Structure formats: C-alpha cells, structure tokens
Amino acid sequence: MTDEKLIELLKSMSLSEKISQLVQLHGGYFGEARQLTGPEQQFNISGKRAYSIGSILGECGFEHLKSIQDGFIENQPHHIPAIFMADVIHGFRTIFPVPIAQGASFNPGLTQKIGSAAARECSSAGLHATFSPMVDLARDSRWGRCMEGTGEDPWLNSRFAESAVKGFQGDSCGESGKIAACAKHFAAYGSALAGRDYSSSELCERTLMEDYLPSYEAAVKAGVELVMTAFNTVDRIPCSINKKVMRKILREKMGFEGVLISDYNAIGETLAHGACADKSEAARRAMNCTVDIDMMSDCYLNHLEDEINSGRVDAKLLDEACLRILRLKNKLGLFENPYKDGSIENEKEYIYCDEFLKLSRTAAEETTILLKNNGILPLDTNKRIAIVGSLAASRKITGSWAIFAQEEHTVTLESALKELYADADITYICKDVITAEELLKISQCDAVIVAVGEDQSRSGEGKSVAETVISEEQSALLGLVASCNKNIVSIVFGGRPLCLSDVDEVSSAVIEAWLPGTCGAYAVADILFGRVNPSARVPMSFPYSTGQLPLCYSELPSGRPKPNEERYYPFMSNYMDVPNKPLYPFGHGLSYTRFEYSDVSLSSDVMKKGETITAEVTIKNTGDMDGFEPVQLYIHDVKASVSRPVRQLKGLQKPFIKADESLTVSFTIDEEMLKFYDEDMDFTAETGEFEVFIGGTSEAMNRTSFWLED
Ligand code: NOJ
C-alpha cells in the first residue's frame, strides 16, 4: 500500500479504532478465551471487541494464528490485520546459545546467522515481530537478565545489536522469512541497582550517554523497527513516561521513527512507581512521550479516549502513533498477506530443520569458553574418565526464553558424549550426591569432568541473586571429588558469570558452557576431546567474589590506584580481602594452540583531527592446532578534561590462523573512536596522547601510543 493510502486509511478510522491499534494484549482474549486472572479481568475487552486491537503477544503456530487473524479481517471495521509478536530471543523452537554466550563468541556475524535462522523458523509459525535484541549493558551478574544481553562493553554490545537487527530483519522485515526486531529495554534497564530486577537506574548523565546508550543507538542506526521502554526509572522518572529519554534522546537525538512499545504493563506500573496518580495520567504522559503501543495495561484501552476528548492529549499524537503502527503493518506486507510467511508447509520445512540444528551446534563451538587449562585438556579418549553432576544429564540448559522449544529435542552433555565418544572409557555418574563406591571409581580415573553451575531456571527475568556462587550441594560434590582425584575438569553451565574462585582452585581446567541451546552439548563434548579448538572470550567479567560487583574492565582510574595485585595497600583503592581484578577478565579465553603477537606498529605517531592512522600487529600461531583468535584493539585517552576509562575496546577481528602460520591484522583508528562527552557535555575528541593496546585479552600489555593534534 502506498503511504498516501495509509494516510487515507488513518483519516477514515474512528477515534476508538485508532486507540485500539495502540493496544497490545496476549492471546487469552481471543478464540476460545482462556481464564483471565487479576487485573486482566478489568480490561473489559472480550468477544468481537478484542478483534479491533493492533497487536498480540506470545502466541504462535500457523493454524492458531490464522484463525485469530481471520477474526481480525472479519471484525475490524477496516479489516486491518493484527501484528503477532513474541519473545524469540535466542531461537524459536531450535534454541541457540543464550545472548551472553553469543557475546562470548566475540563474533557478531554469528548473531546475525542466529537471528536469521530464528526469524525464518518463527515466521513459518505465523510470527511477524520479535522482542529482541535485548541490548542492555550489564556489569552486575547478580542481575539474572545479564543472560539476555551480550555483556559489559558498549562497543561490543553495539556490534551485536546491529548484527541481531540485520539477522532478524534482513534488508527489510517485509522480505520472505524476515521479521521486525525490537531493541530493548530503553533505557539502561541493565543498570538495575544492586542487580535487583526492576529496581532503579542511578547513573550520571555521562555514564548513561557513553556507556549505556550506544547499543540502542546502534540498533536504531541499523534500522530496528521497534524499541521497547524499560520498567525502571532513569533520573527517577519511569522510562515509559520519561520525556527526556523518549523524546529528546530516542526520537530527536537518535532519530528513531519506528514503533515505540511499552514493556509488559510498564505504563500501568507508573502508578506503583508513585509517579502517576491514575491510569489517565499514565496514558497522557506515555502518549506525550510518543509511546505507540501499550503492552498489557488498560491505560490506553480504557483511558485515552477521555484524555483526547477533553483535549488533555493532542489528537495529533494519536494520529502519529497510529500511523507508525500502520506503517509497520504495511512494511511487513500484512495488508496484502496477513499471514506473511506462516503456512503449514513452511512450518514443516523449517521447524527443527537440519540446518538450524546444525547451527545450534556450531554456534556453541564459538560460544564455549576455555577459562582455565593447565594442560589436562583436550582429554585423551584412551584414558579413564568419569563425569559427575546432575547438570550433565539436564535438558534445562537452553535458557529461560526457550518458551516455544520442545524439551525432548535438547541434547544433554551425557547424551552428546555417549553418542560422539561411544568408544571412550567414560563412567557416567550424572548426579550431585555420590556413594562411597562411586567415589572409589572416581579416584581410579585419569580425569573427572564435574558439571556445576545453574540451570535455566536460575537466570532470566526476575531471577536476581545476592550470591553469584554455585550451590552448596555442588560445592560439596566438588570437594568430595577433589579429595580423591586432582584431575578435575569443571564444566560450568548458566546464564551469568558466576563467582568461580572455589571452582578454579580445585580444577585443572574450567570450561564455561553457558546455556548452550538445543545441540550445544555436542560442542562442549568436542571441546573436551579437542575436536574443536575453543575461541570464545569473556564478555562480562567473572568476579572473585560477589562483593566486587558491579565490575568491568573499563573502569575509571582512581586517584589512589592500587600499585599491583600482590597484596593489600592501606589508603589505596582496594579491598582488604579480595583482589580488585576479576578472576577472569573481559576478553580472556584460552585456545588449544598458542598465538604470539608482534609489537604494535602505527602508521604514524601523530594523528591530525579528521585523519586516520593504522595500527598493526603480526600474530603467529606457534602451537600445533589451527584456530581462531579474537584480536582486540583497546585505546586509552591518557589525559582529558574529564577522567577517561583505563582502556576501552574499539576494534575486533577474529581471524583463523593455521598452525605455524602468521597473519598481519590492522585496524584503522579515526577521530570518532576517540570522542567522549567533555566537561561541557560536548561529544568531542581532545588533543593529546592516546595509548593503543592490541592483544587477546583486555589485560594485553602490548602497547604503543600516538598524539592527536589539531
Ligand atoms: C517483560 C520483559 O521485560 C520483556 O523483555 C518481554 O519482551 C515482555 N515481558 C514480553 O514478554
């Protein structure tokens, strides 16, 4: 449909029709209506009236969605179809490694592939849009939703945000097999105070702008169709009614023209925040903030009409919001084909198809991190091995958003090992409490694999914890095994960087498997036995102790920096009981081969503003296995008008280097990379010295420096 036609359509719609387009409900209001509970009953919308709203969340399956859509075509006065949206976060039925694991791949291209596969699979089941990617920066692993983001770094998160949008939407969400993406949760939801979900965000403006906002902006620049408001307050104002955040930053500064949707009942919750007196005020303020869709509150549904009739909300705002929603429907092609890619044939072709199952395995090969290895890995299939711990046999390793997955498809570590390494001498004791007899067997083995960590029920929305440690039962198991066998390989499952100091202490090797998805366990098995050379890196610092949180590598220098980590220094910025540094820092990860870096060389040690210089290193694979190496470029502004982080990631490449071969990797450094909010909040680069580090971790000491001049 042309835009003129859409505008004509808008003009012909009644006030209540327009308001209804701004309402999103879950599927319980449609077809054979399900039992509605609590506040949902007060919505007073059922039967035919429900078929006038703009969008539905959380339903899937072609036949089911077709019957709902047919109800819209029949009952909506202008036959306007609904948009079907759902949380397809890291896969629909085929589940891929959770987003924090994807962050660990240090390969944003992987996320594009995953997004593309997920879009294809879920669109075949009739979905049109996903509430993904979650691009919230997170530096506190007490927050269970750090599992849904790609970690602690603004630059890396931005690259993943763009890739996810490209994966889901392709060049246009209207294309075959593509869906509309939604960047969330705007803004700074990941900075929840003390890691407690839904608590407030207390950030200074500079930190908000420099660290927390870039990933949303990257998604907007990549053309994301929707943005979701966050539950939390920013500057003490709930996001859904925060004019500065929504109008000034999102719409004006970032130039977002797409559909802004609230989070689930977030407009309604502004009352509980104590920021709105009633739902009318909430509706009014959210409209003034250009929030187009009210997800699951009845503020718009039951209160907006009065606000408009009384002139308290400008009718123009309603027209603008409604038009943005109609435009999205039009981009998706729904006026021509309201089912889009949904069909029985497509469901048969794509759901759990071999290609996606294979991708769920190869993805995990890139997301599983080798955190520690004293040489015990890779394991030898000729040696006697035991595997212990209930997580080794658990199917709850896909992630809390695997809501559409069928668990029977999930491969466990136990079944992966049995299938791939049937000839190996492995004793399976996949439980957390073991007998004396089993302990004796364990003591006779050459190596013991111990599965610890958290299953998928321990991370995700509302899953905050005060202690980010393994369970007491798992600690006891690890202790018992360690008392009789020193050759421990710990496999850690979970959606957050746990505090692994105790695990590290008794283990010869530690592997972070995250929540690897449907077939990810195959990848973990292959890394254990060396068929796959690990290449993943830490995307969010692993603390020594929960007390160090929040934690990130790009901290500001203190006026009293700790001289070194060897001991505690009085009157310096340090802890008396634990180190300052994390156990495993950002960017850290091991390989089965060795990469040696040359010194960093620059094309010039002076860079004029507006010009560029090149930084180069040569990397040699001196081991005897081919492998990928995530080469990381960090920059430090030595002296500026405001204090600058000790270093910041500004570039990344992940070349494949064959054993005994060398490769030169170069990065272009430009002025944009050096900009920050100065004393007057101008975004600028200041002249002076900049240090450059290139290496395989955020702690790389391979450095040089240049001067930026006018
Ligand atoms: C609440 C969550 O915060 C959000 O991420 C999700 O997309 C919505 N619920 C819809 O399920």
mmCIF file of C-alpha atoms and ligand atoms in Angstrom, residues 57 87 131 145 148 184-185 189 228 231 263-264 295 401 461, ligand 1:
data_model
loop_
_atom_site.group_PDB
_atom_site.id
_atom_site.type_symbol
_atom_site.label_atom_id
_atom_site.label_comp_id
_atom_site.label_asym_id
_atom_site.label_seq_id
_atom_site.Cartn_x
_atom_site.Cartn_y
_atom_site.Cartn_z
ATOM 1 C CA LEU A 57 1.910 -11.104 22.054
ATOM 2 C CA ASP A 87 9.871 -13.293 22.642
ATOM 3 C CA PHE A 131 11.002 -8.601 21.256
ATOM 4 C CA ARG A 145 18.867 -10.827 32.847
ATOM 5 C CA GLU A 148 19.813 -11.874 27.680
ATOM 6 C CA LYS A 184 15.020 -3.207 24.429
ATOM 7 C CA HIS A 185 14.777 -2.081 27.190
ATOM 8 C CA TYR A 189 17.491 -1.482 32.266
ATOM 9 C CA MET A 228 10.694 -1.182 23.953
ATOM 10 C CA PHE A 231 10.471 -0.924 33.500
ATOM 11 C CA ASP A 263 7.162 -3.269 28.314
ATOM 12 C CA TYR A 264 4.501 -5.523 29.850
ATOM 13 C CA MET A 295 1.549 -3.681 26.124
ATOM 14 C CA TRP A 401 13.337 -17.782 26.969
ATOM 15 C CA GLU A 461 13.646 -12.080 34.167
HETATM 16 C C1 NOJ B 1 8.615 -8.460 30.005
HETATM 17 C C2 NOJ B 1 10.058 -8.421 29.607
HETATM 18 O O1 NOJ B 1 10.743 -7.437 30.356
HETATM 19 C C3 NOJ B 1 10.274 -8.150 28.129
HETATM 20 O O2 NOJ B 1 11.628 -8.299 27.836
HETATM 21 C C4 NOJ B 1 9.430 -9.069 27.300
HETATM 22 O O3 NOJ B 1 9.675 -8.855 25.938
HETATM 23 C C5 NOJ B 1 7.977 -8.829 27.651
HETATM 24 N N1 NOJ B 1 7.775 -9.150 29.054
HETATM 25 C C6 NOJ B 1 7.017 -9.642 26.787
HETATM 26 O O4 NOJ B 1 7.073 -10.977 27.136
#
